[in-house]
Coordinates of C-alpha atoms in Angstrom, one line a residue:
Chain A
M1 CA 137.1 96.1 119.0
A2 CA 140.5 96.8 120.5
D3 CA 142.2 95.1 117.6
G4 CA 140.1 97.1 115.2
M5 CA 141.2 100.3 116.8
N6 CA 144.8 99.7 116.0
S7 CA 144.1 100.7 112.4
F8 CA 143.3 104.3 113.7
V9 CA 146.6 104.6 115.6
D10 CA 148.9 107.4 114.5
R11 CA 146.6 108.6 111.8
S12 CA 145.7 112.3 111.8
P13 CA 144.1 114.7 111.8
L14 CA 141.7 113.8 114.6
P15 CA 138.4 115.0 113.0
E16 CA 139.1 112.6 110.0
R17 CA 139.8 109.7 112.4
L18 CA 136.5 110.4 114.3
A19 CA 134.6 110.7 111.0
E20 CA 136.0 107.3 109.9
I21 CA 135.0 105.7 113.2
R22 CA 131.5 107.2 112.9
A23 CA 131.2 105.9 109.3
R24 CA 132.2 102.4 110.5
H25 CA 129.7 102.5 113.4
P26 CA 126.6 104.4 112.3
S27 CA 124.8 103.1 115.4
A28 CA 126.6 101.5 118.3
E29 CA 126.1 100.0 121.7
P30 CA 127.2 102.1 124.7
D31 CA 130.0 99.6 125.4
A32 CA 131.3 100.0 121.9
I33 CA 131.2 103.8 122.2
A34 CA 133.1 103.7 125.5
E35 CA 135.7 101.4 123.8
V36 CA 136.1 103.9 120.9
V37 CA 136.6 106.7 123.4
R38 CA 139.2 104.7 125.3
A39 CA 141.0 103.7 122.0
V40 CA 141.1 107.3 120.7
L41 CA 142.4 108.7 124.0
C42 CA 145.0 105.9 124.4
T43 CA 146.5 106.4 120.9
M44 CA 146.8 110.2 120.8
K45 CA 150.4 111.2 120.0
G46 CA 152.2 114.4 119.1
D47 CA 151.1 118.0 119.2
L48 CA 147.4 118.7 119.4
S49 CA 145.7 121.5 117.4
G50 CA 142.9 123.7 118.9
T51 CA 140.3 121.6 117.0
D52 CA 141.8 118.4 118.2
T53 CA 141.7 119.6 121.8
S54 CA 138.1 120.7 121.4
L55 CA 137.1 117.3 119.9
L56 CA 139.1 115.4 122.5
T57 CA 137.2 117.3 125.3
E58 CA 133.9 116.2 123.6
V59 CA 135.1 112.6 123.3
E60 CA 136.2 112.6 127.0
E61 CA 132.8 114.1 128.0
L62 CA 131.0 111.4 126.0
G63 CA 133.1 108.7 127.8
R64 CA 132.2 110.2 131.2
T65 CA 128.5 110.5 130.3
I66 CA 128.4 106.8 129.4
A67 CA 130.2 105.8 132.5
R68 CA 127.9 108.0 134.6
A69 CA 124.8 106.6 132.9
K70 CA 125.9 103.0 133.6
A71 CA 126.7 103.8 137.2
E72 CA 123.4 105.5 137.7
I73 CA 121.4 102.6 136.1
A74 CA 123.3 100.2 138.3
A75 CA 122.6 102.3 141.4
L76 CA 118.9 102.5 140.6
K77 CA 118.7 98.6 140.7
V78 CA 116.4 98.8 137.7
D79 CA 116.2 95.0 137.7
D80 CA 114.0 95.4 140.8
I81 CA 111.5 97.3 138.7
S82 CA 110.9 94.2 136.5
A83 CA 111.5 91.6 139.1
A84 CA 109.4 93.1 142.0
H85 CA 107.8 96.5 141.7
I86 CA 105.8 96.1 138.4
P87 CA 104.6 92.5 139.3
S88 CA 103.7 93.7 142.8
A89 CA 101.7 96.7 141.4
T90 CA 99.9 94.6 138.8
D91 CA 99.1 91.9 141.4
E92 CA 97.5 94.6 143.6
L93 CA 95.5 95.9 140.7
D94 CA 94.4 92.4 139.7
A95 CA 93.3 91.9 143.3
I96 CA 91.2 95.1 143.2
V97 CA 89.5 93.8 140.0
A98 CA 88.8 90.4 141.6
H99 CA 87.5 91.9 144.9
T100 CA 85.2 94.4 143.2
A101 CA 83.9 91.6 140.8
A102 CA 83.2 89.4 143.8
A103 CA 81.5 92.2 145.7
T104 CA 79.4 93.2 142.7
E105 CA 78.3 89.6 142.1
S106 CA 77.2 89.5 145.7
I107 CA 75.2 92.8 145.3
L108 CA 73.6 91.5 142.1
E109 CA 72.6 88.3 143.7
T110 CA 70.9 90.1 146.6
C111 CA 69.3 92.4 144.1
E112 CA 67.9 89.5 142.1
T113 CA 66.3 88.2 145.4
L114 CA 64.7 91.6 146.0
D115 CA 63.5 91.6 142.3
Q116 CA 61.9 88.3 142.8
L117 CA 60.2 89.5 146.0
G118 CA 59.0 92.6 144.2
S119 CA 57.4 90.6 141.4
E120 CA 55.7 88.4 144.0
L121 CA 54.3 91.4 145.9
G122 CA 52.9 92.8 142.6
S123 CA 51.7 95.9 144.3
K124 CA 52.7 99.6 144.4
A125 CA 55.4 98.5 146.9
G126 CA 56.6 95.8 144.5
A127 CA 56.9 98.4 141.7
A128 CA 58.9 100.7 144.0
L129 CA 61.1 97.8 144.9
Q130 CA 61.8 97.1 141.2
D131 CA 62.6 100.8 140.6
A132 CA 65.2 100.6 143.4
T133 CA 66.8 97.4 142.0
T134 CA 67.0 98.9 138.5
K135 CA 69.1 101.7 140.0
I136 CA 71.3 99.2 141.8
Y137 CA 71.8 97.3 138.5
E138 CA 72.7 100.5 136.7
A139 CA 75.2 101.4 139.5
C140 CA 76.8 98.0 139.4
S141 CA 78.2 98.7 135.9
F142 CA 81.0 100.6 137.8
Q143 CA 82.7 97.2 138.0
D144 CA 83.1 97.0 134.2
I145 CA 84.2 100.6 133.8
T146 CA 86.7 100.5 136.7
G147 CA 87.9 97.1 135.5
Q148 CA 88.7 98.6 132.0
R149 CA 90.4 101.6 133.6
I150 CA 92.6 99.3 135.7
T151 CA 93.4 97.2 132.7
K152 CA 94.7 100.4 131.0
V153 CA 96.9 101.2 134.0
V154 CA 98.3 97.6 134.0
A155 CA 99.1 98.0 130.2
T156 CA 100.9 101.3 131.0
L157 CA 102.9 99.6 133.7
K158 CA 103.9 96.8 131.3
T159 CA 104.9 99.4 128.7
I160 CA 107.1 101.1 131.3
D161 CA 108.6 97.7 132.3
A162 CA 109.4 97.0 128.6
K163 CA 111.0 100.4 128.1
V164 CA 113.1 100.0 131.3
A165 CA 114.2 96.5 130.1
Q166 CA 115.3 98.1 126.7
I167 CA 117.4 100.7 128.5
V168 CA 119.0 98.1 130.8
A169 CA 119.7 95.9 127.8
A170 CA 121.3 98.8 125.8
F171 CA 123.7 99.5 128.7
S172 CA 124.4 95.9 129.6
G173 CA 124.5 94.1 126.3
R174 CA 121.6 91.8 127.4
L175 CA 118.8 91.3 124.9
P176 CA 115.4 92.3 126.3
E177 CA 112.8 89.5 126.7
G178 CA 109.3 89.6 125.4
G179 CA 107.2 88.4 122.6
V180 CA 105.0 90.1 120.0
T181 CA 101.4 90.4 121.0
E182 CA 98.9 89.9 118.2
L183 CA 96.5 92.9 118.0
P184 CA 93.0 92.9 116.4
P185 CA 92.6 95.0 113.3
D186 CA 90.5 97.6 115.2
A187 CA 93.1 97.9 118.0
A188 CA 93.5 101.6 117.4
L189 CA 89.8 102.0 118.3
E190 CA 90.1 100.1 121.6
N191 CA 90.7 103.0 124.0
G192 CA 88.4 102.0 126.8
P193 CA 86.6 104.5 129.0
Q194 CA 87.5 108.2 128.5
L195 CA 88.0 110.7 131.3
P196 CA 85.0 113.0 132.0
G197 CA 84.7 115.8 129.5
Q198 CA 87.1 114.2 127.0
A199 CA 84.6 112.1 125.0
M200 CA 81.0 112.1 123.9
D201 CA 78.1 111.3 126.2
Q202 CA 74.9 109.4 125.1
S203 CA 73.2 112.5 123.8
D204 CA 76.2 113.4 121.6
I205 CA 76.3 109.9 120.3
D206 CA 72.6 110.0 119.5
K207 CA 73.1 113.3 117.6
L208 CA 76.0 111.8 115.6
L209 CA 74.1 108.7 114.7
A210 CA 71.1 110.8 113.7
S211 CA 73.3 112.8 111.4
F212 CA 74.0 109.7 109.3
D213 CA 70.3 109.1 108.6
Chain B
M1 CA 53.6 96.6 115.4
P2 CA 54.2 95.4 119.0
I3 CA 57.6 94.1 119.9
D4 CA 57.8 90.3 120.2
K5 CA 59.4 90.0 123.7
S6 CA 59.6 86.2 123.4
M7 CA 62.5 86.5 120.9
N8 CA 65.9 85.2 121.7
V9 CA 68.4 87.9 122.6
L10 CA 72.1 87.3 122.6
I11 CA 74.1 89.5 125.0
V12 CA 77.9 89.6 124.5
D13 CA 80.4 90.9 127.1
D14 CA 83.7 89.7 128.6
Y15 CA 82.7 91.0 132.0
K16 CA 80.3 88.5 133.7
T17 CA 79.0 91.3 135.9
M18 CA 77.9 93.3 132.9
L19 CA 76.2 90.2 131.4
R20 CA 74.3 89.7 134.6
I21 CA 73.3 93.4 134.8
I22 CA 72.0 93.5 131.2
R23 CA 70.2 90.1 131.7
N24 CA 68.4 91.5 134.7
L25 CA 67.5 94.8 133.0
L26 CA 66.1 92.9 130.1
K27 CA 64.1 90.7 132.5
Q28 CA 62.6 93.9 134.0
I29 CA 61.3 94.9 130.5
D30 CA 60.0 91.3 129.9
F31 CA 62.8 89.9 127.7
N32 CA 63.3 86.5 129.3
N33 CA 64.9 84.5 126.5
V34 CA 68.4 85.7 126.9
E35 CA 71.6 83.9 126.0
E36 CA 75.1 85.0 126.9
A37 CA 78.5 84.9 125.1
T38 CA 81.8 86.2 126.4
D39 CA 83.5 87.2 123.2
G40 CA 82.9 87.6 119.5
V41 CA 83.9 84.0 118.5
D42 CA 81.6 82.5 121.1
A43 CA 78.8 84.9 120.0
L44 CA 79.2 84.1 116.3
A45 CA 79.1 80.3 117.0
K46 CA 75.8 80.8 119.0
L47 CA 74.3 83.1 116.3
R48 CA 75.1 80.5 113.6
S49 CA 73.6 77.6 115.5
N50 CA 70.4 79.4 116.8
N51 CA 67.9 82.1 115.9
F52 CA 68.3 85.4 117.6
G53 CA 66.1 88.5 117.1
L54 CA 68.6 90.9 118.7
V55 CA 72.3 91.1 119.6
I56 CA 73.5 93.4 122.3
S57 CA 77.3 93.4 122.3
D58 CA 80.3 95.0 124.0
W59 CA 83.2 96.2 121.8
N60 CA 86.4 95.6 123.7
M61 CA 86.8 91.8 123.8
A62 CA 89.4 89.3 122.8
P63 CA 90.1 87.4 120.6
M64 CA 87.2 88.8 118.4
T65 CA 86.0 92.3 119.2
G66 CA 82.5 93.5 119.0
L67 CA 83.2 95.5 115.8
Q68 CA 84.6 92.3 114.2
L69 CA 81.5 90.4 115.3
L70 CA 79.3 93.1 113.8
Q71 CA 81.2 92.9 110.5
E72 CA 80.9 89.1 110.5
V73 CA 77.2 89.3 111.2
R74 CA 76.6 91.8 108.4
A75 CA 78.6 89.7 106.0
D76 CA 76.6 86.5 106.8
A77 CA 73.6 86.0 104.4
R78 CA 71.4 84.5 107.2
L79 CA 72.4 86.9 110.0
K80 CA 72.9 90.2 108.2
A81 CA 69.5 91.7 109.1
T82 CA 69.8 90.9 112.8
P83 CA 69.4 94.1 114.9
F84 CA 72.7 94.8 116.6
I85 CA 73.2 97.2 119.5
M86 CA 76.7 98.1 120.7
I87 CA 77.0 98.8 124.4
T88 CA 80.5 100.0 125.1
A89 CA 82.8 102.3 127.1
E90 CA 84.4 103.4 123.7
S91 CA 83.0 106.9 123.3
K92 CA 85.2 108.5 120.7
T93 CA 83.7 109.9 117.5
E94 CA 85.8 107.5 115.4
N95 CA 84.3 104.5 117.3
V96 CA 80.7 105.6 116.6
V97 CA 81.6 106.3 112.9
A98 CA 83.3 102.9 112.5
A99 CA 80.4 101.1 114.1
K100 CA 77.9 102.9 111.9
A101 CA 80.0 102.1 108.8
A102 CA 79.9 98.5 109.9
G103 CA 76.1 98.6 110.1
V104 CA 75.4 99.0 113.8
S105 CA 71.7 99.5 114.6
N106 CA 72.3 101.6 117.7
Y107 CA 75.1 102.6 120.1
I108 CA 74.9 102.9 123.9
V109 CA 77.8 104.3 125.9
K110 CA 78.7 102.8 129.3
P111 CA 77.7 103.5 132.0
F112 CA 74.2 103.5 130.8
N113 CA 70.8 103.5 132.4
A114 CA 67.8 101.1 132.0
E115 CA 65.8 103.8 130.3
T116 CA 68.4 104.2 127.6
L117 CA 68.6 100.5 127.0
R118 CA 64.8 100.2 126.8
D119 CA 64.6 103.2 124.5
K120 CA 67.3 101.9 122.1
I121 CA 65.7 98.4 122.0
E122 CA 62.3 99.9 121.1
K123 CA 63.9 102.0 118.4
V124 CA 65.8 99.2 116.9
L125 CA 63.1 96.6 117.0
G126 CA 60.4 99.1 116.0
H127 CA 62.4 99.9 112.9
G128 CA 63.4 96.3 112.4

């Protein structure tokens, strides 16, 4: 880059030089921009016009902004986000899913025992017992719903992780890691449970289905 | 015509808890021949190697989703008339529209209750 910059030396006026640099580098890495800023500042000679001064101020500010962003990213220790914070958060969430699944299995097992007792009783008490177990079965579907919600949160954390990695890579010259995940053709329709009031309930769905008949 | 409760029912969900819940709720309404699959691929293999009178499937599964399974079932000459109920947390209009377009027999949104399950099964098998 430094050698390339020699071709700009002593050419004027400044706006043309900057336009040429911009044409040569339509998109550039932060390090490259910083190098351009340094090269322009180091090779300025002679009297400066008002426009030159104004552009120089902008160029200087650009250089300072890049330096500040690099320092701030370094101070944030963003690597810790990928190395420790995100894995720790996703591990905790995975543990919640595992514990609720185990607890739900245990509840269901007990419920099945009660169901068996209810059918052996065969009386009014047996029917009442079965009504109660039906309610427990229904309630246990929370594990599926909460599991899907937690999976959505884990996906969000992973997206944040990937974005942070991209920012770090842009300012450090490192390429972000990560492969391409194959999605099913109906991926856009896989949104999981909606928040209350934001989607249809069973009666809305029944009405919609009936409207097709 | 009374519903033949001795028919084989295939339930499909990637959450084992949900499979167990549906199995127990089906047992309470006297459907005792219930087989389980944990995704669309597993379900399709079971459907092709056995006779089922009803499929109750989740949507959000990998590698084959419930919608893909439904499309495969409807495209299969032997399976295409099988009643298919989707039980899913997906509750957006576009999901119901897509499932209907693919030929779903009925659609239950999670969390659901035993009465809804019984009601939809009766409707689907009654009209089947």
